[in-house]
Amino acid sequence: MAQTGVRIKMEAGNAMDKIYMAGPWITELEIKTVEDAMRNGWYEHAYDYCEKFQKEFAAYHSRKYAIMTPNCTTAIHLLLTGLGVKEGDEVIMPECTWIASGAGISYLKATPVFCDIDPINWCIDPKSVEKRITSKTKAIIAVDLFGNMPDMDGLIQVGKNHNIPLIEDAAEAVGSSYKGVKAGKFGIGSVFSFHRTKTITTGEGGMLLLDDDKLFERCFFLRDHGRKSDGPMYYNYEVTYKYMPFNVQAALGYAQFQRIDELVGKKREQLKMYKEKLRDVKDIQFNPEPPGGVNGAWITGLVFGKSHKMTKLDAMEKLVKLGLPARPFFYPLSSLPAYPGFKEKYEPLNPVAYDISSRGINLPGAANLTEEQINRFCDGIKTILKKK
Ligand SMILES: Cc1ncc(COP(=O)(O)O)c(C=O)c1O
């Protein structure tokens, strides 16, 4: 309860001109497309928008298959199940990400193994992955944090060296790319989120992208109560999940996807503005964009350099007093009550994650953010740093 209270307080803005952390950009196109699904998307058309969205989303990411799911958490669970992850297995993942990246590991009674992060891109560090591999490791989950891309070359190499599949959690990375390859094309499978806070939204929604025929067939089978598309009616071969998408949800996603350049452009523009307006402030770090890459900038991250002696909670408390919202950099998962007993083991192993997380915040990134609001927020950052 206390956590919820903090969240509401920390996000409270000025009622007249509220700055939102996240929120979508919905136009007439989305409204008309959803209306079409509502009016016509029934009977033999009940999955038309799901099919169209899946097909075009896969093609855009140069993948053979796309499977839409109720959200991204279920997409990861589906993929891990499809890969055969089971009780007693280990799956490697970064310390700093939303808990959903690894929830599926626990659903399957496997064990998450936490890795340190890179101090520049804040994503999983391949050197740390290498150290965590055991005979029980069944998969490596890389997360494109805030739209930042990890060292994919390094991760692919580690996966190859040990014959362990790589999964790309691209939930936050629509529009990002690494050395000319789009986020979502890495590893044996990748997942996206269309949560209401994401760049492309369906309210709740997710997508699993795959290239492998057999893995696709398995995941497709697992998504709808273990039946075969060419099998007899009401005939189930296994007890599996019910992770089917809904056509109206897909219609919204399909329409948003037609505007992907505009939506990603908005996010990238916000990151650019934050960087420009705070360029005189020394010793702060933003989402990087290495040469040859694109940062889709789902949300802007700001890490205060050590010289500022500013923790994320200090910063958020001071900002909220100025009527400005911010969110904390993801906590190291091993430090959370959700993973009892993990902190003792992982804090000494993952010092970069514990350090960066303690000094990082996320800046407002709603699609309706104005330049004036960004100015106001940047003035707030300057004020709290001067007051130290
Ligand atoms: C990195 C990451 N992975 C997974 C998810 C899960 O997405 P969803 O909320 O669609 O289940 C999210 C989003 O919240 C995320 O940010």
Tab-separated table of C-alpha atoms and ligand atoms in Angstrom:
chain	number	residue	atom	x	y	z
A	1	MET	CA	0.000	0.000	0.000
A	2	ALA	CA	2.802	2.382	0.898
A	3	GLN	CA	4.360	1.862	-2.532
A	4	THR	CA	1.112	2.761	-4.265
A	5	GLY	CA	0.840	5.906	-2.196
A	6	VAL	CA	4.339	6.946	-3.177
A	7	ARG	CA	3.569	6.315	-6.815
A	8	ILE	CA	0.453	8.426	-6.831
A	9	LYS	CA	2.148	11.251	-4.938
A	10	MET	CA	5.240	11.180	-7.114
A	11	GLU	CA	3.186	11.361	-10.272
A	12	ALA	CA	0.875	14.121	-9.145
A	13	GLY	CA	1.191	17.110	-11.434
A	14	ASN	CA	-0.359	20.514	-11.595
A	15	ALA	CA	-4.029	19.867	-12.317
A	16	MET	CA	-4.237	22.697	-14.849
A	17	ASP	CA	-1.342	21.560	-16.966
A	18	LYS	CA	-0.554	18.055	-15.946
A	19	ILE	CA	2.628	16.451	-17.154
A	20	TYR	CA	2.053	12.753	-17.779
A	21	MET	CA	4.735	10.098	-17.601
A	22	ALA	CA	3.179	8.057	-20.377
A	23	GLY	CA	0.155	8.021	-22.618
A	24	PRO	CA	-0.816	7.361	-26.220
A	25	TRP	CA	-1.396	9.432	-29.343
A	26	ILE	CA	-4.746	8.400	-30.784
A	27	THR	CA	-6.030	9.904	-34.043
A	28	GLU	CA	-9.119	9.538	-36.221
A	29	LEU	CA	-7.371	6.662	-38.006
A	30	GLU	CA	-7.365	4.556	-34.843
A	31	ILE	CA	-10.966	5.505	-34.019
A	32	LYS	CA	-12.198	4.654	-37.537
A	33	THR	CA	-10.250	1.369	-37.605
A	34	VAL	CA	-11.586	0.281	-34.217
A	35	GLU	CA	-15.074	1.296	-35.333
A	36	ASP	CA	-14.678	-0.871	-38.414
A	37	ALA	CA	-13.657	-3.813	-36.223
A	38	MET	CA	-16.660	-3.188	-33.973
A	39	ARG	CA	-19.100	-2.974	-36.870
A	40	ASN	CA	-17.703	-5.595	-39.205
A	41	GLY	CA	-15.154	-7.716	-37.332
A	42	TRP	CA	-17.397	-10.606	-36.388
A	43	TYR	CA	-18.439	-13.936	-37.905
A	44	GLU	CA	-15.906	-14.892	-40.602
A	45	HIS	CA	-14.094	-11.577	-40.006
A	46	ALA	CA	-13.538	-12.163	-36.275
A	47	TYR	CA	-9.733	-12.323	-36.627
A	48	ASP	CA	-9.149	-10.126	-39.696
A	49	TYR	CA	-7.273	-7.380	-37.865
A	50	CYS	CA	-5.279	-9.912	-35.824
A	51	GLU	CA	-4.160	-11.564	-39.062
A	52	LYS	CA	-3.302	-8.274	-40.782
A	53	PHE	CA	-1.453	-6.882	-37.782
A	54	GLN	CA	0.525	-10.101	-37.255
A	55	LYS	CA	1.470	-10.381	-40.935
A	56	GLU	CA	2.599	-6.787	-41.369
A	57	PHE	CA	4.346	-6.590	-37.998
A	58	ALA	CA	6.353	-9.758	-38.808
A	59	ALA	CA	7.293	-8.453	-42.269
A	60	TYR	CA	8.370	-5.070	-40.878
A	61	HIS	CA	10.789	-6.862	-38.529
A	62	SER	CA	11.972	-9.324	-41.215
A	63	ARG	CA	10.531	-12.242	-39.228
A	64	LYS	CA	8.636	-15.183	-40.673
A	65	TYR	CA	5.952	-15.396	-37.989
A	66	ALA	CA	4.083	-13.189	-35.527
A	67	ILE	CA	1.705	-14.389	-32.813
A	68	MET	CA	-0.365	-11.727	-31.081
A	69	THR	CA	-1.040	-12.271	-27.374
A	70	PRO	CA	-3.110	-10.532	-24.667
A	71	ASN	CA	0.073	-8.786	-23.448
A	72	CYS	CA	3.853	-9.128	-23.628
A	73	THR	CA	4.124	-11.009	-20.322
A	74	THR	CA	2.120	-13.854	-21.865
A	75	ALA	CA	4.206	-13.689	-25.071
A	76	ILE	CA	7.376	-14.341	-23.021
A	77	HIS	CA	5.652	-17.134	-21.079
A	78	LEU	CA	4.489	-18.704	-24.342
A	79	LEU	CA	7.985	-18.587	-25.842
A	80	LEU	CA	9.682	-20.009	-22.747
A	81	THR	CA	7.131	-22.834	-22.690
A	82	GLY	CA	7.637	-23.385	-26.411
A	83	LEU	CA	11.378	-23.690	-25.782
A	84	GLY	CA	10.667	-26.372	-23.179
A	85	VAL	CA	11.817	-24.433	-20.101
A	86	LYS	CA	10.692	-26.367	-17.031
A	87	GLU	CA	11.127	-26.780	-13.297
A	88	GLY	CA	14.781	-26.793	-12.244
A	89	ASP	CA	16.056	-24.995	-15.372
A	90	GLU	CA	17.810	-21.641	-15.236
A	91	VAL	CA	17.175	-18.642	-17.470
A	92	ILE	CA	19.618	-15.744	-17.525
A	93	MET	CA	18.279	-12.196	-17.588
A	94	PRO	CA	19.353	-8.655	-16.657
A	95	GLU	CA	18.948	-7.247	-13.149
A	96	CYS	CA	17.336	-4.013	-14.313
A	97	THR	CA	14.119	-4.469	-16.238
A	98	TRP	CA	10.400	-4.638	-15.575
A	99	ILE	CA	9.581	-7.818	-13.657
A	100	ALA	CA	7.518	-9.057	-16.621
A	101	SER	CA	10.727	-9.916	-18.511
A	102	GLY	CA	11.279	-12.803	-16.123
A	103	ALA	CA	7.833	-13.581	-14.710
A	104	GLY	CA	7.378	-16.447	-17.167
A	105	ILE	CA	10.509	-18.099	-15.792
A	106	SER	CA	8.878	-18.303	-12.361
A	107	TYR	CA	5.489	-19.365	-13.806
A	108	LEU	CA	7.355	-22.430	-15.146
A	109	LYS	CA	9.071	-23.008	-11.776
A	110	ALA	CA	12.452	-22.397	-13.389
A	111	THR	CA	14.978	-20.068	-11.752
A	112	PRO	CA	15.866	-16.577	-12.948
A	113	VAL	CA	19.601	-15.895	-12.886
A	114	PHE	CA	20.406	-12.206	-12.749
A	115	CYS	CA	23.234	-10.554	-14.672
A	116	ASP	CA	24.951	-7.239	-14.370
A	117	ILE	CA	24.248	-4.417	-16.812
A	118	ASP	CA	26.458	-2.298	-19.041
A	119	PRO	CA	27.192	1.154	-17.554
A	120	ILE	CA	26.515	2.958	-20.871
A	121	ASN	CA	23.515	1.206	-22.451
A	122	TRP	CA	22.090	-0.091	-19.131
A	123	CYS	CA	21.271	-3.440	-20.783
A	124	ILE	CA	22.504	-6.957	-19.991
A	125	ASP	CA	26.295	-7.267	-20.147
A	126	PRO	CA	27.489	-10.287	-22.213
A	127	LYS	CA	30.576	-10.654	-20.000
A	128	SER	CA	28.321	-11.127	-16.997
A	129	VAL	CA	26.131	-13.598	-18.939
A	130	GLU	CA	29.174	-15.716	-19.703
A	131	LYS	CA	29.909	-15.988	-15.965
A	132	ARG	CA	26.371	-17.124	-15.082
A	133	ILE	CA	26.083	-20.017	-17.544
A	134	THR	CA	25.736	-23.477	-15.993
A	135	SER	CA	24.628	-26.877	-17.250
A	136	LYS	CA	21.073	-25.857	-16.250
A	137	THR	CA	20.927	-22.695	-18.401
A	138	LYS	CA	18.120	-23.031	-20.945
A	139	ALA	CA	17.838	-19.505	-22.362
A	140	ILE	CA	19.207	-15.963	-22.172
A	141	ILE	CA	16.739	-13.069	-22.148
A	142	ALA	CA	18.158	-9.745	-23.354
A	143	VAL	CA	16.058	-6.627	-22.770
A	144	ASP	CA	16.265	-3.512	-24.983
A	145	LEU	CA	15.858	-1.227	-21.988
A	146	PHE	CA	13.991	2.060	-22.641
A	147	GLY	CA	14.765	1.531	-26.376
A	148	ASN	CA	18.515	1.176	-25.752
A	149	MET	CA	20.131	-1.784	-27.490
A	150	PRO	CA	22.463	-4.203	-25.687
A	151	ASP	CA	25.739	-5.455	-27.159
A	152	MET	CA	23.917	-7.881	-29.451
A	153	ASP	CA	27.116	-9.118	-31.145
A	154	GLY	CA	28.478	-10.128	-27.748
A	155	LEU	CA	25.228	-11.799	-26.675
A	156	ILE	CA	24.843	-13.721	-29.932
A	157	GLN	CA	28.422	-14.949	-29.533
A	158	VAL	CA	27.861	-16.152	-25.948
A	159	GLY	CA	24.663	-17.918	-27.036
A	160	LYS	CA	26.488	-19.611	-29.920
A	161	ASN	CA	29.477	-20.613	-27.787
A	162	HIS	CA	27.216	-22.471	-25.357
A	163	ASN	CA	24.387	-23.435	-27.726
A	164	ILE	CA	21.822	-21.549	-25.632
A	165	PRO	CA	18.936	-19.700	-27.319
A	166	LEU	CA	18.747	-15.931	-27.015
A	167	ILE	CA	15.371	-14.237	-26.487
A	168	GLU	CA	14.994	-10.532	-27.229
A	169	ASP	CA	12.579	-8.669	-24.973
A	170	ALA	CA	11.909	-5.719	-27.263
A	171	ALA	CA	8.841	-4.609	-25.267
A	172	GLU	CA	10.272	-1.087	-24.987
A	173	ALA	CA	12.127	-0.962	-28.279
A	174	VAL	CA	9.744	-0.513	-31.154
A	175	GLY	CA	11.615	1.680	-33.657
A	176	SER	CA	15.091	0.901	-32.315
A	177	SER	CA	17.834	-0.756	-34.318
A	178	TYR	CA	21.344	-2.105	-33.811
A	179	LYS	CA	23.926	-1.908	-36.620
A	180	GLY	CA	21.122	-1.552	-39.149
A	181	VAL	CA	19.036	-4.473	-37.819
A	182	LYS	CA	15.672	-3.666	-36.257
A	183	ALA	CA	14.985	-4.471	-32.607
A	184	GLY	CA	12.819	-7.579	-32.713
A	185	LYS	CA	15.026	-9.451	-35.174
A	186	PHE	CA	17.488	-10.788	-32.599
A	187	GLY	CA	17.584	-14.266	-31.160
A	188	ILE	CA	15.314	-17.251	-31.649
A	189	GLY	CA	12.295	-15.153	-30.739
A	190	SER	CA	11.446	-11.636	-29.688
A	191	VAL	CA	8.537	-10.030	-27.898
A	192	PHE	CA	6.840	-6.623	-27.961
A	193	SER	CA	4.420	-4.917	-25.605
A	194	PHE	CA	1.481	-2.752	-26.639
A	195	HIS	CA	0.597	-1.764	-23.088
A	196	ARG	CA	-1.132	1.606	-22.769
A	197	THR	CA	2.193	3.208	-21.823
A	198	LYS	CA	4.061	1.969	-24.904
A	199	THR	CA	4.898	3.793	-28.143
A	200	ILE	CA	2.403	1.651	-30.102
A	201	THR	CA	-0.524	0.698	-27.925
A	202	THR	CA	-3.539	-1.599	-27.902
A	203	GLY	CA	-4.297	-0.811	-24.241
A	204	GLU	CA	-3.092	-4.275	-23.304
A	205	GLY	CA	-1.388	-6.383	-25.940
A	206	GLY	CA	1.735	-8.193	-27.007
A	207	MET	CA	3.418	-9.897	-29.933
A	208	LEU	CA	5.795	-12.812	-30.279
A	209	LEU	CA	8.029	-12.882	-33.377
A	210	LEU	CA	9.686	-16.068	-34.606
A	211	ASP	CA	11.477	-17.515	-37.634
A	212	ASP	CA	11.641	-21.208	-36.774
A	213	ASP	CA	8.788	-23.297	-38.250
A	214	LYS	CA	8.628	-25.882	-35.463
A	215	LEU	CA	8.829	-23.335	-32.655
A	216	PHE	CA	6.056	-21.339	-34.321
A	217	GLU	CA	3.839	-24.407	-34.565
A	218	ARG	CA	4.466	-25.233	-30.916
A	219	CYS	CA	3.770	-21.704	-29.665
A	220	PHE	CA	0.687	-21.423	-31.877
A	221	PHE	CA	-0.614	-24.696	-30.413
A	222	LEU	CA	0.161	-23.573	-26.854
A	223	ARG	CA	-1.701	-20.270	-27.345
A	224	ASP	CA	-5.167	-21.817	-27.637
A	225	HIS	CA	-5.818	-24.747	-25.303
A	226	GLY	CA	-3.550	-27.257	-27.013
A	227	ARG	CA	-5.570	-27.926	-30.119
A	228	LYS	CA	-4.376	-28.324	-33.676
A	229	SER	CA	-5.651	-25.995	-36.374
A	230	ASP	CA	-6.279	-29.010	-38.656
A	231	GLY	CA	-7.441	-31.289	-35.820
A	232	PRO	CA	-10.979	-32.376	-34.889
A	233	MET	CA	-13.247	-29.862	-33.174
A	234	TYR	CA	-13.133	-29.608	-29.370
A	235	TYR	CA	-10.194	-31.987	-29.378
A	236	ASN	CA	-7.349	-31.006	-27.044
A	237	TYR	CA	-3.996	-32.742	-27.063
A	238	GLU	CA	-2.558	-30.988	-23.969
A	239	VAL	CA	-3.730	-28.645	-21.260
A	240	THR	CA	-2.090	-25.374	-22.312
A	241	TYR	CA	-2.957	-21.664	-22.162
A	242	LYS	CA	-5.628	-19.354	-23.513
A	243	TYR	CA	-3.554	-16.441	-24.796
A	244	MET	CA	-5.686	-15.392	-27.772
A	245	PRO	CA	-5.852	-11.797	-29.015
A	246	PHE	CA	-9.075	-9.881	-29.628
A	247	ASN	CA	-9.822	-8.313	-33.006
A	248	VAL	CA	-10.759	-4.870	-31.638
A	249	GLN	CA	-7.488	-4.765	-29.712
A	250	ALA	CA	-5.644	-5.778	-32.901
A	251	ALA	CA	-7.495	-3.110	-34.914
A	252	LEU	CA	-6.143	-0.433	-32.585
A	253	GLY	CA	-2.638	-1.884	-32.871
A	254	TYR	CA	-2.889	-2.176	-36.629
A	255	ALA	CA	-3.866	1.477	-36.972
A	256	GLN	CA	-1.127	2.605	-34.581
A	257	PHE	CA	1.373	0.504	-36.506
A	258	GLN	CA	0.508	2.400	-39.739
A	259	ARG	CA	1.810	5.484	-37.900
A	260	ILE	CA	4.968	3.881	-36.507
A	261	ASP	CA	7.365	6.489	-37.949
A	262	GLU	CA	5.334	9.359	-36.550
A	263	LEU	CA	4.974	7.716	-33.114
A	264	VAL	CA	8.634	6.732	-32.809
A	265	GLY	CA	9.590	10.164	-34.199
A	266	LYS	CA	7.727	11.816	-31.322
A	267	LYS	CA	9.664	9.766	-28.741
A	268	ARG	CA	12.993	10.459	-30.411
A	269	GLU	CA	12.190	14.160	-30.539
A	270	GLN	CA	11.491	14.140	-26.767
A	271	LEU	CA	14.850	12.486	-26.028
A	272	LYS	CA	16.597	14.998	-28.292
A	273	MET	CA	14.900	17.940	-26.554
A	274	TYR	CA	15.834	16.678	-23.076
A	275	LYS	CA	19.442	16.223	-24.190
A	276	GLU	CA	19.631	19.669	-25.804
A	277	LYS	CA	17.981	21.558	-22.980
A	278	LEU	CA	20.191	19.892	-20.360
A	279	ARG	CA	23.394	19.950	-22.416
A	280	ASP	CA	25.044	22.462	-20.038
A	281	VAL	CA	24.498	20.218	-17.029
A	282	LYS	CA	27.685	18.252	-16.484
A	283	ASP	CA	27.927	14.619	-15.419
A	284	ILE	CA	24.523	13.310	-16.417
A	285	GLN	CA	23.815	10.431	-18.759
A	286	PHE	CA	20.909	9.790	-21.148
A	287	ASN	CA	19.835	6.890	-23.404
A	288	PRO	CA	22.743	6.438	-25.797
A	289	GLU	CA	22.513	6.103	-29.560
A	290	PRO	CA	25.722	4.477	-30.772
A	291	PRO	CA	26.802	5.000	-34.409
A	292	GLY	CA	24.856	2.767	-36.774
A	293	GLY	CA	22.004	2.388	-34.298
A	294	VAL	CA	18.639	4.035	-33.712
A	295	ASN	CA	17.182	4.532	-30.246
A	296	GLY	CA	13.379	4.334	-30.349
A	297	ALA	CA	13.489	6.143	-26.988
A	298	TRP	CA	10.339	4.669	-25.499
A	299	ILE	CA	11.208	6.633	-22.402
A	300	THR	CA	14.074	8.962	-21.572
A	301	GLY	CA	16.340	7.715	-18.810
A	302	LEU	CA	18.564	10.104	-16.898
A	303	VAL	CA	21.358	8.854	-14.657
A	304	PHE	CA	22.921	11.424	-12.321
A	305	GLY	CA	26.715	11.207	-12.265
A	306	LYS	CA	28.263	10.447	-8.890
A	307	SER	CA	29.476	14.057	-8.520
A	308	HIS	CA	25.848	15.134	-7.971
A	309	LYS	CA	25.367	12.844	-4.959
A	310	MET	CA	21.728	12.524	-6.026
A	311	THR	CA	19.803	9.295	-5.544
A	312	LYS	CA	16.719	8.512	-7.601
A	313	LEU	CA	14.446	8.794	-4.572
A	314	ASP	CA	15.965	12.168	-3.604
A	315	ALA	CA	15.499	13.438	-7.126
A	316	MET	CA	11.897	12.242	-7.358
A	317	GLU	CA	11.002	13.756	-4.005
A	318	LYS	CA	12.515	17.111	-4.949
A	319	LEU	CA	10.888	17.086	-8.377
A	320	VAL	CA	7.468	16.278	-6.990
A	321	LYS	CA	7.749	19.318	-4.711
A	322	LEU	CA	8.129	21.363	-7.901
A	323	GLY	CA	4.996	19.664	-9.301
A	324	LEU	CA	7.067	17.526	-11.668
A	325	PRO	CA	6.596	13.763	-12.069
A	326	ALA	CA	9.375	11.209	-12.578
A	327	ARG	CA	9.736	7.473	-12.170
A	328	PRO	CA	12.567	5.468	-10.655
A	329	PHE	CA	15.031	3.556	-12.787
A	330	PHE	CA	14.044	-0.105	-12.457
A	331	TYR	CA	15.224	-1.573	-9.150
A	332	PRO	CA	17.626	-4.508	-9.439
A	333	LEU	CA	15.142	-7.385	-9.457
A	334	SER	CA	17.241	-9.322	-6.941
A	335	SER	CA	16.721	-6.470	-4.442
A	336	LEU	CA	12.911	-6.773	-4.499
A	337	PRO	CA	10.690	-8.653	-2.036
A	338	ALA	CA	9.444	-10.634	-5.052
A	339	TYR	CA	12.775	-12.483	-5.002
A	340	PRO	CA	13.420	-13.238	-1.342
A	341	GLY	CA	17.004	-14.202	-0.529
A	342	PHE	CA	18.368	-13.144	-3.918
A	343	LYS	CA	19.905	-9.820	-2.823
A	344	GLU	CA	22.628	-11.355	-0.678
A	345	LYS	CA	23.795	-13.420	-3.610
A	346	TYR	CA	23.467	-10.921	-6.431
A	347	GLU	CA	24.343	-7.496	-5.009
A	348	PRO	CA	28.075	-8.289	-4.899
A	349	LEU	CA	27.906	-9.981	-8.330
A	350	ASN	CA	26.071	-7.146	-10.085
A	351	PRO	CA	27.560	-3.883	-8.782
A	352	VAL	CA	26.872	-1.809	-11.916
A	353	ALA	CA	23.153	-2.615	-11.804
A	354	TYR	CA	22.882	-1.672	-8.118
A	355	ASP	CA	24.850	1.534	-8.686
A	356	ILE	CA	23.175	2.790	-11.892
A	357	SER	CA	19.720	1.929	-10.599
A	358	SER	CA	20.285	3.991	-7.449
A	359	ARG	CA	21.096	7.123	-9.485
A	360	GLY	CA	18.604	6.875	-12.349
A	361	ILE	CA	15.148	8.225	-13.115
A	362	ASN	CA	12.766	8.150	-16.067
A	363	LEU	CA	11.535	11.461	-17.428
A	364	PRO	CA	8.000	12.201	-18.614
A	365	GLY	CA	7.352	10.644	-22.001
A	366	ALA	CA	3.626	10.886	-22.748
A	367	ALA	CA	2.826	11.512	-26.391
A	368	ASN	CA	0.976	14.721	-25.451
A	369	LEU	CA	4.028	16.297	-23.771
A	370	THR	CA	4.620	19.852	-24.999
A	371	GLU	CA	7.929	21.636	-25.478
A	372	GLU	CA	6.914	24.053	-22.747
A	373	GLN	CA	6.448	21.117	-20.352
A	374	ILE	CA	9.839	19.700	-21.303
A	375	ASN	CA	11.362	23.148	-20.665
A	376	ARG	CA	9.671	23.246	-17.283
A	377	PHE	CA	10.918	19.782	-16.420
A	378	CYS	CA	14.492	20.597	-17.468
A	379	ASP	CA	14.391	23.792	-15.379
A	380	GLY	CA	13.310	21.568	-12.484
A	381	ILE	CA	16.306	19.272	-12.985
A	382	LYS	CA	18.626	22.303	-12.979
A	383	THR	CA	16.957	23.631	-9.815
A	384	ILE	CA	17.280	20.388	-7.842
A	385	LEU	CA	20.918	19.994	-8.871
A	386	LYS	CA	21.754	23.593	-7.878
A	387	LYS	CA	20.109	23.155	-4.497
A	388	LYS	CA	22.445	20.305	-3.552
B	1	LIG	C1	10.920	-4.731	-20.701
B	1	LIG	C2	9.502	-5.182	-20.581
B	1	LIG	N1	9.224	-6.484	-20.721
B	1	LIG	C3	7.974	-6.942	-20.661
B	1	LIG	C4	6.919	-6.080	-20.429
B	1	LIG	C5	5.547	-6.677	-20.279
B	1	LIG	O1	4.636	-6.109	-21.123
B	1	LIG	P1	3.065	-6.223	-20.845
B	1	LIG	O2	2.730	-5.180	-19.852
B	1	LIG	O3	2.485	-5.977	-22.197
B	1	LIG	O4	2.795	-7.597	-20.361
B	1	LIG	C6	7.156	-4.725	-20.289
B	1	LIG	C7	6.068	-3.752	-20.112
B	1	LIG	O5	5.479	-3.378	-19.265
B	1	LIG	C8	8.481	-4.250	-20.356
B	1	LIG	O6	8.750	-2.966	-20.183
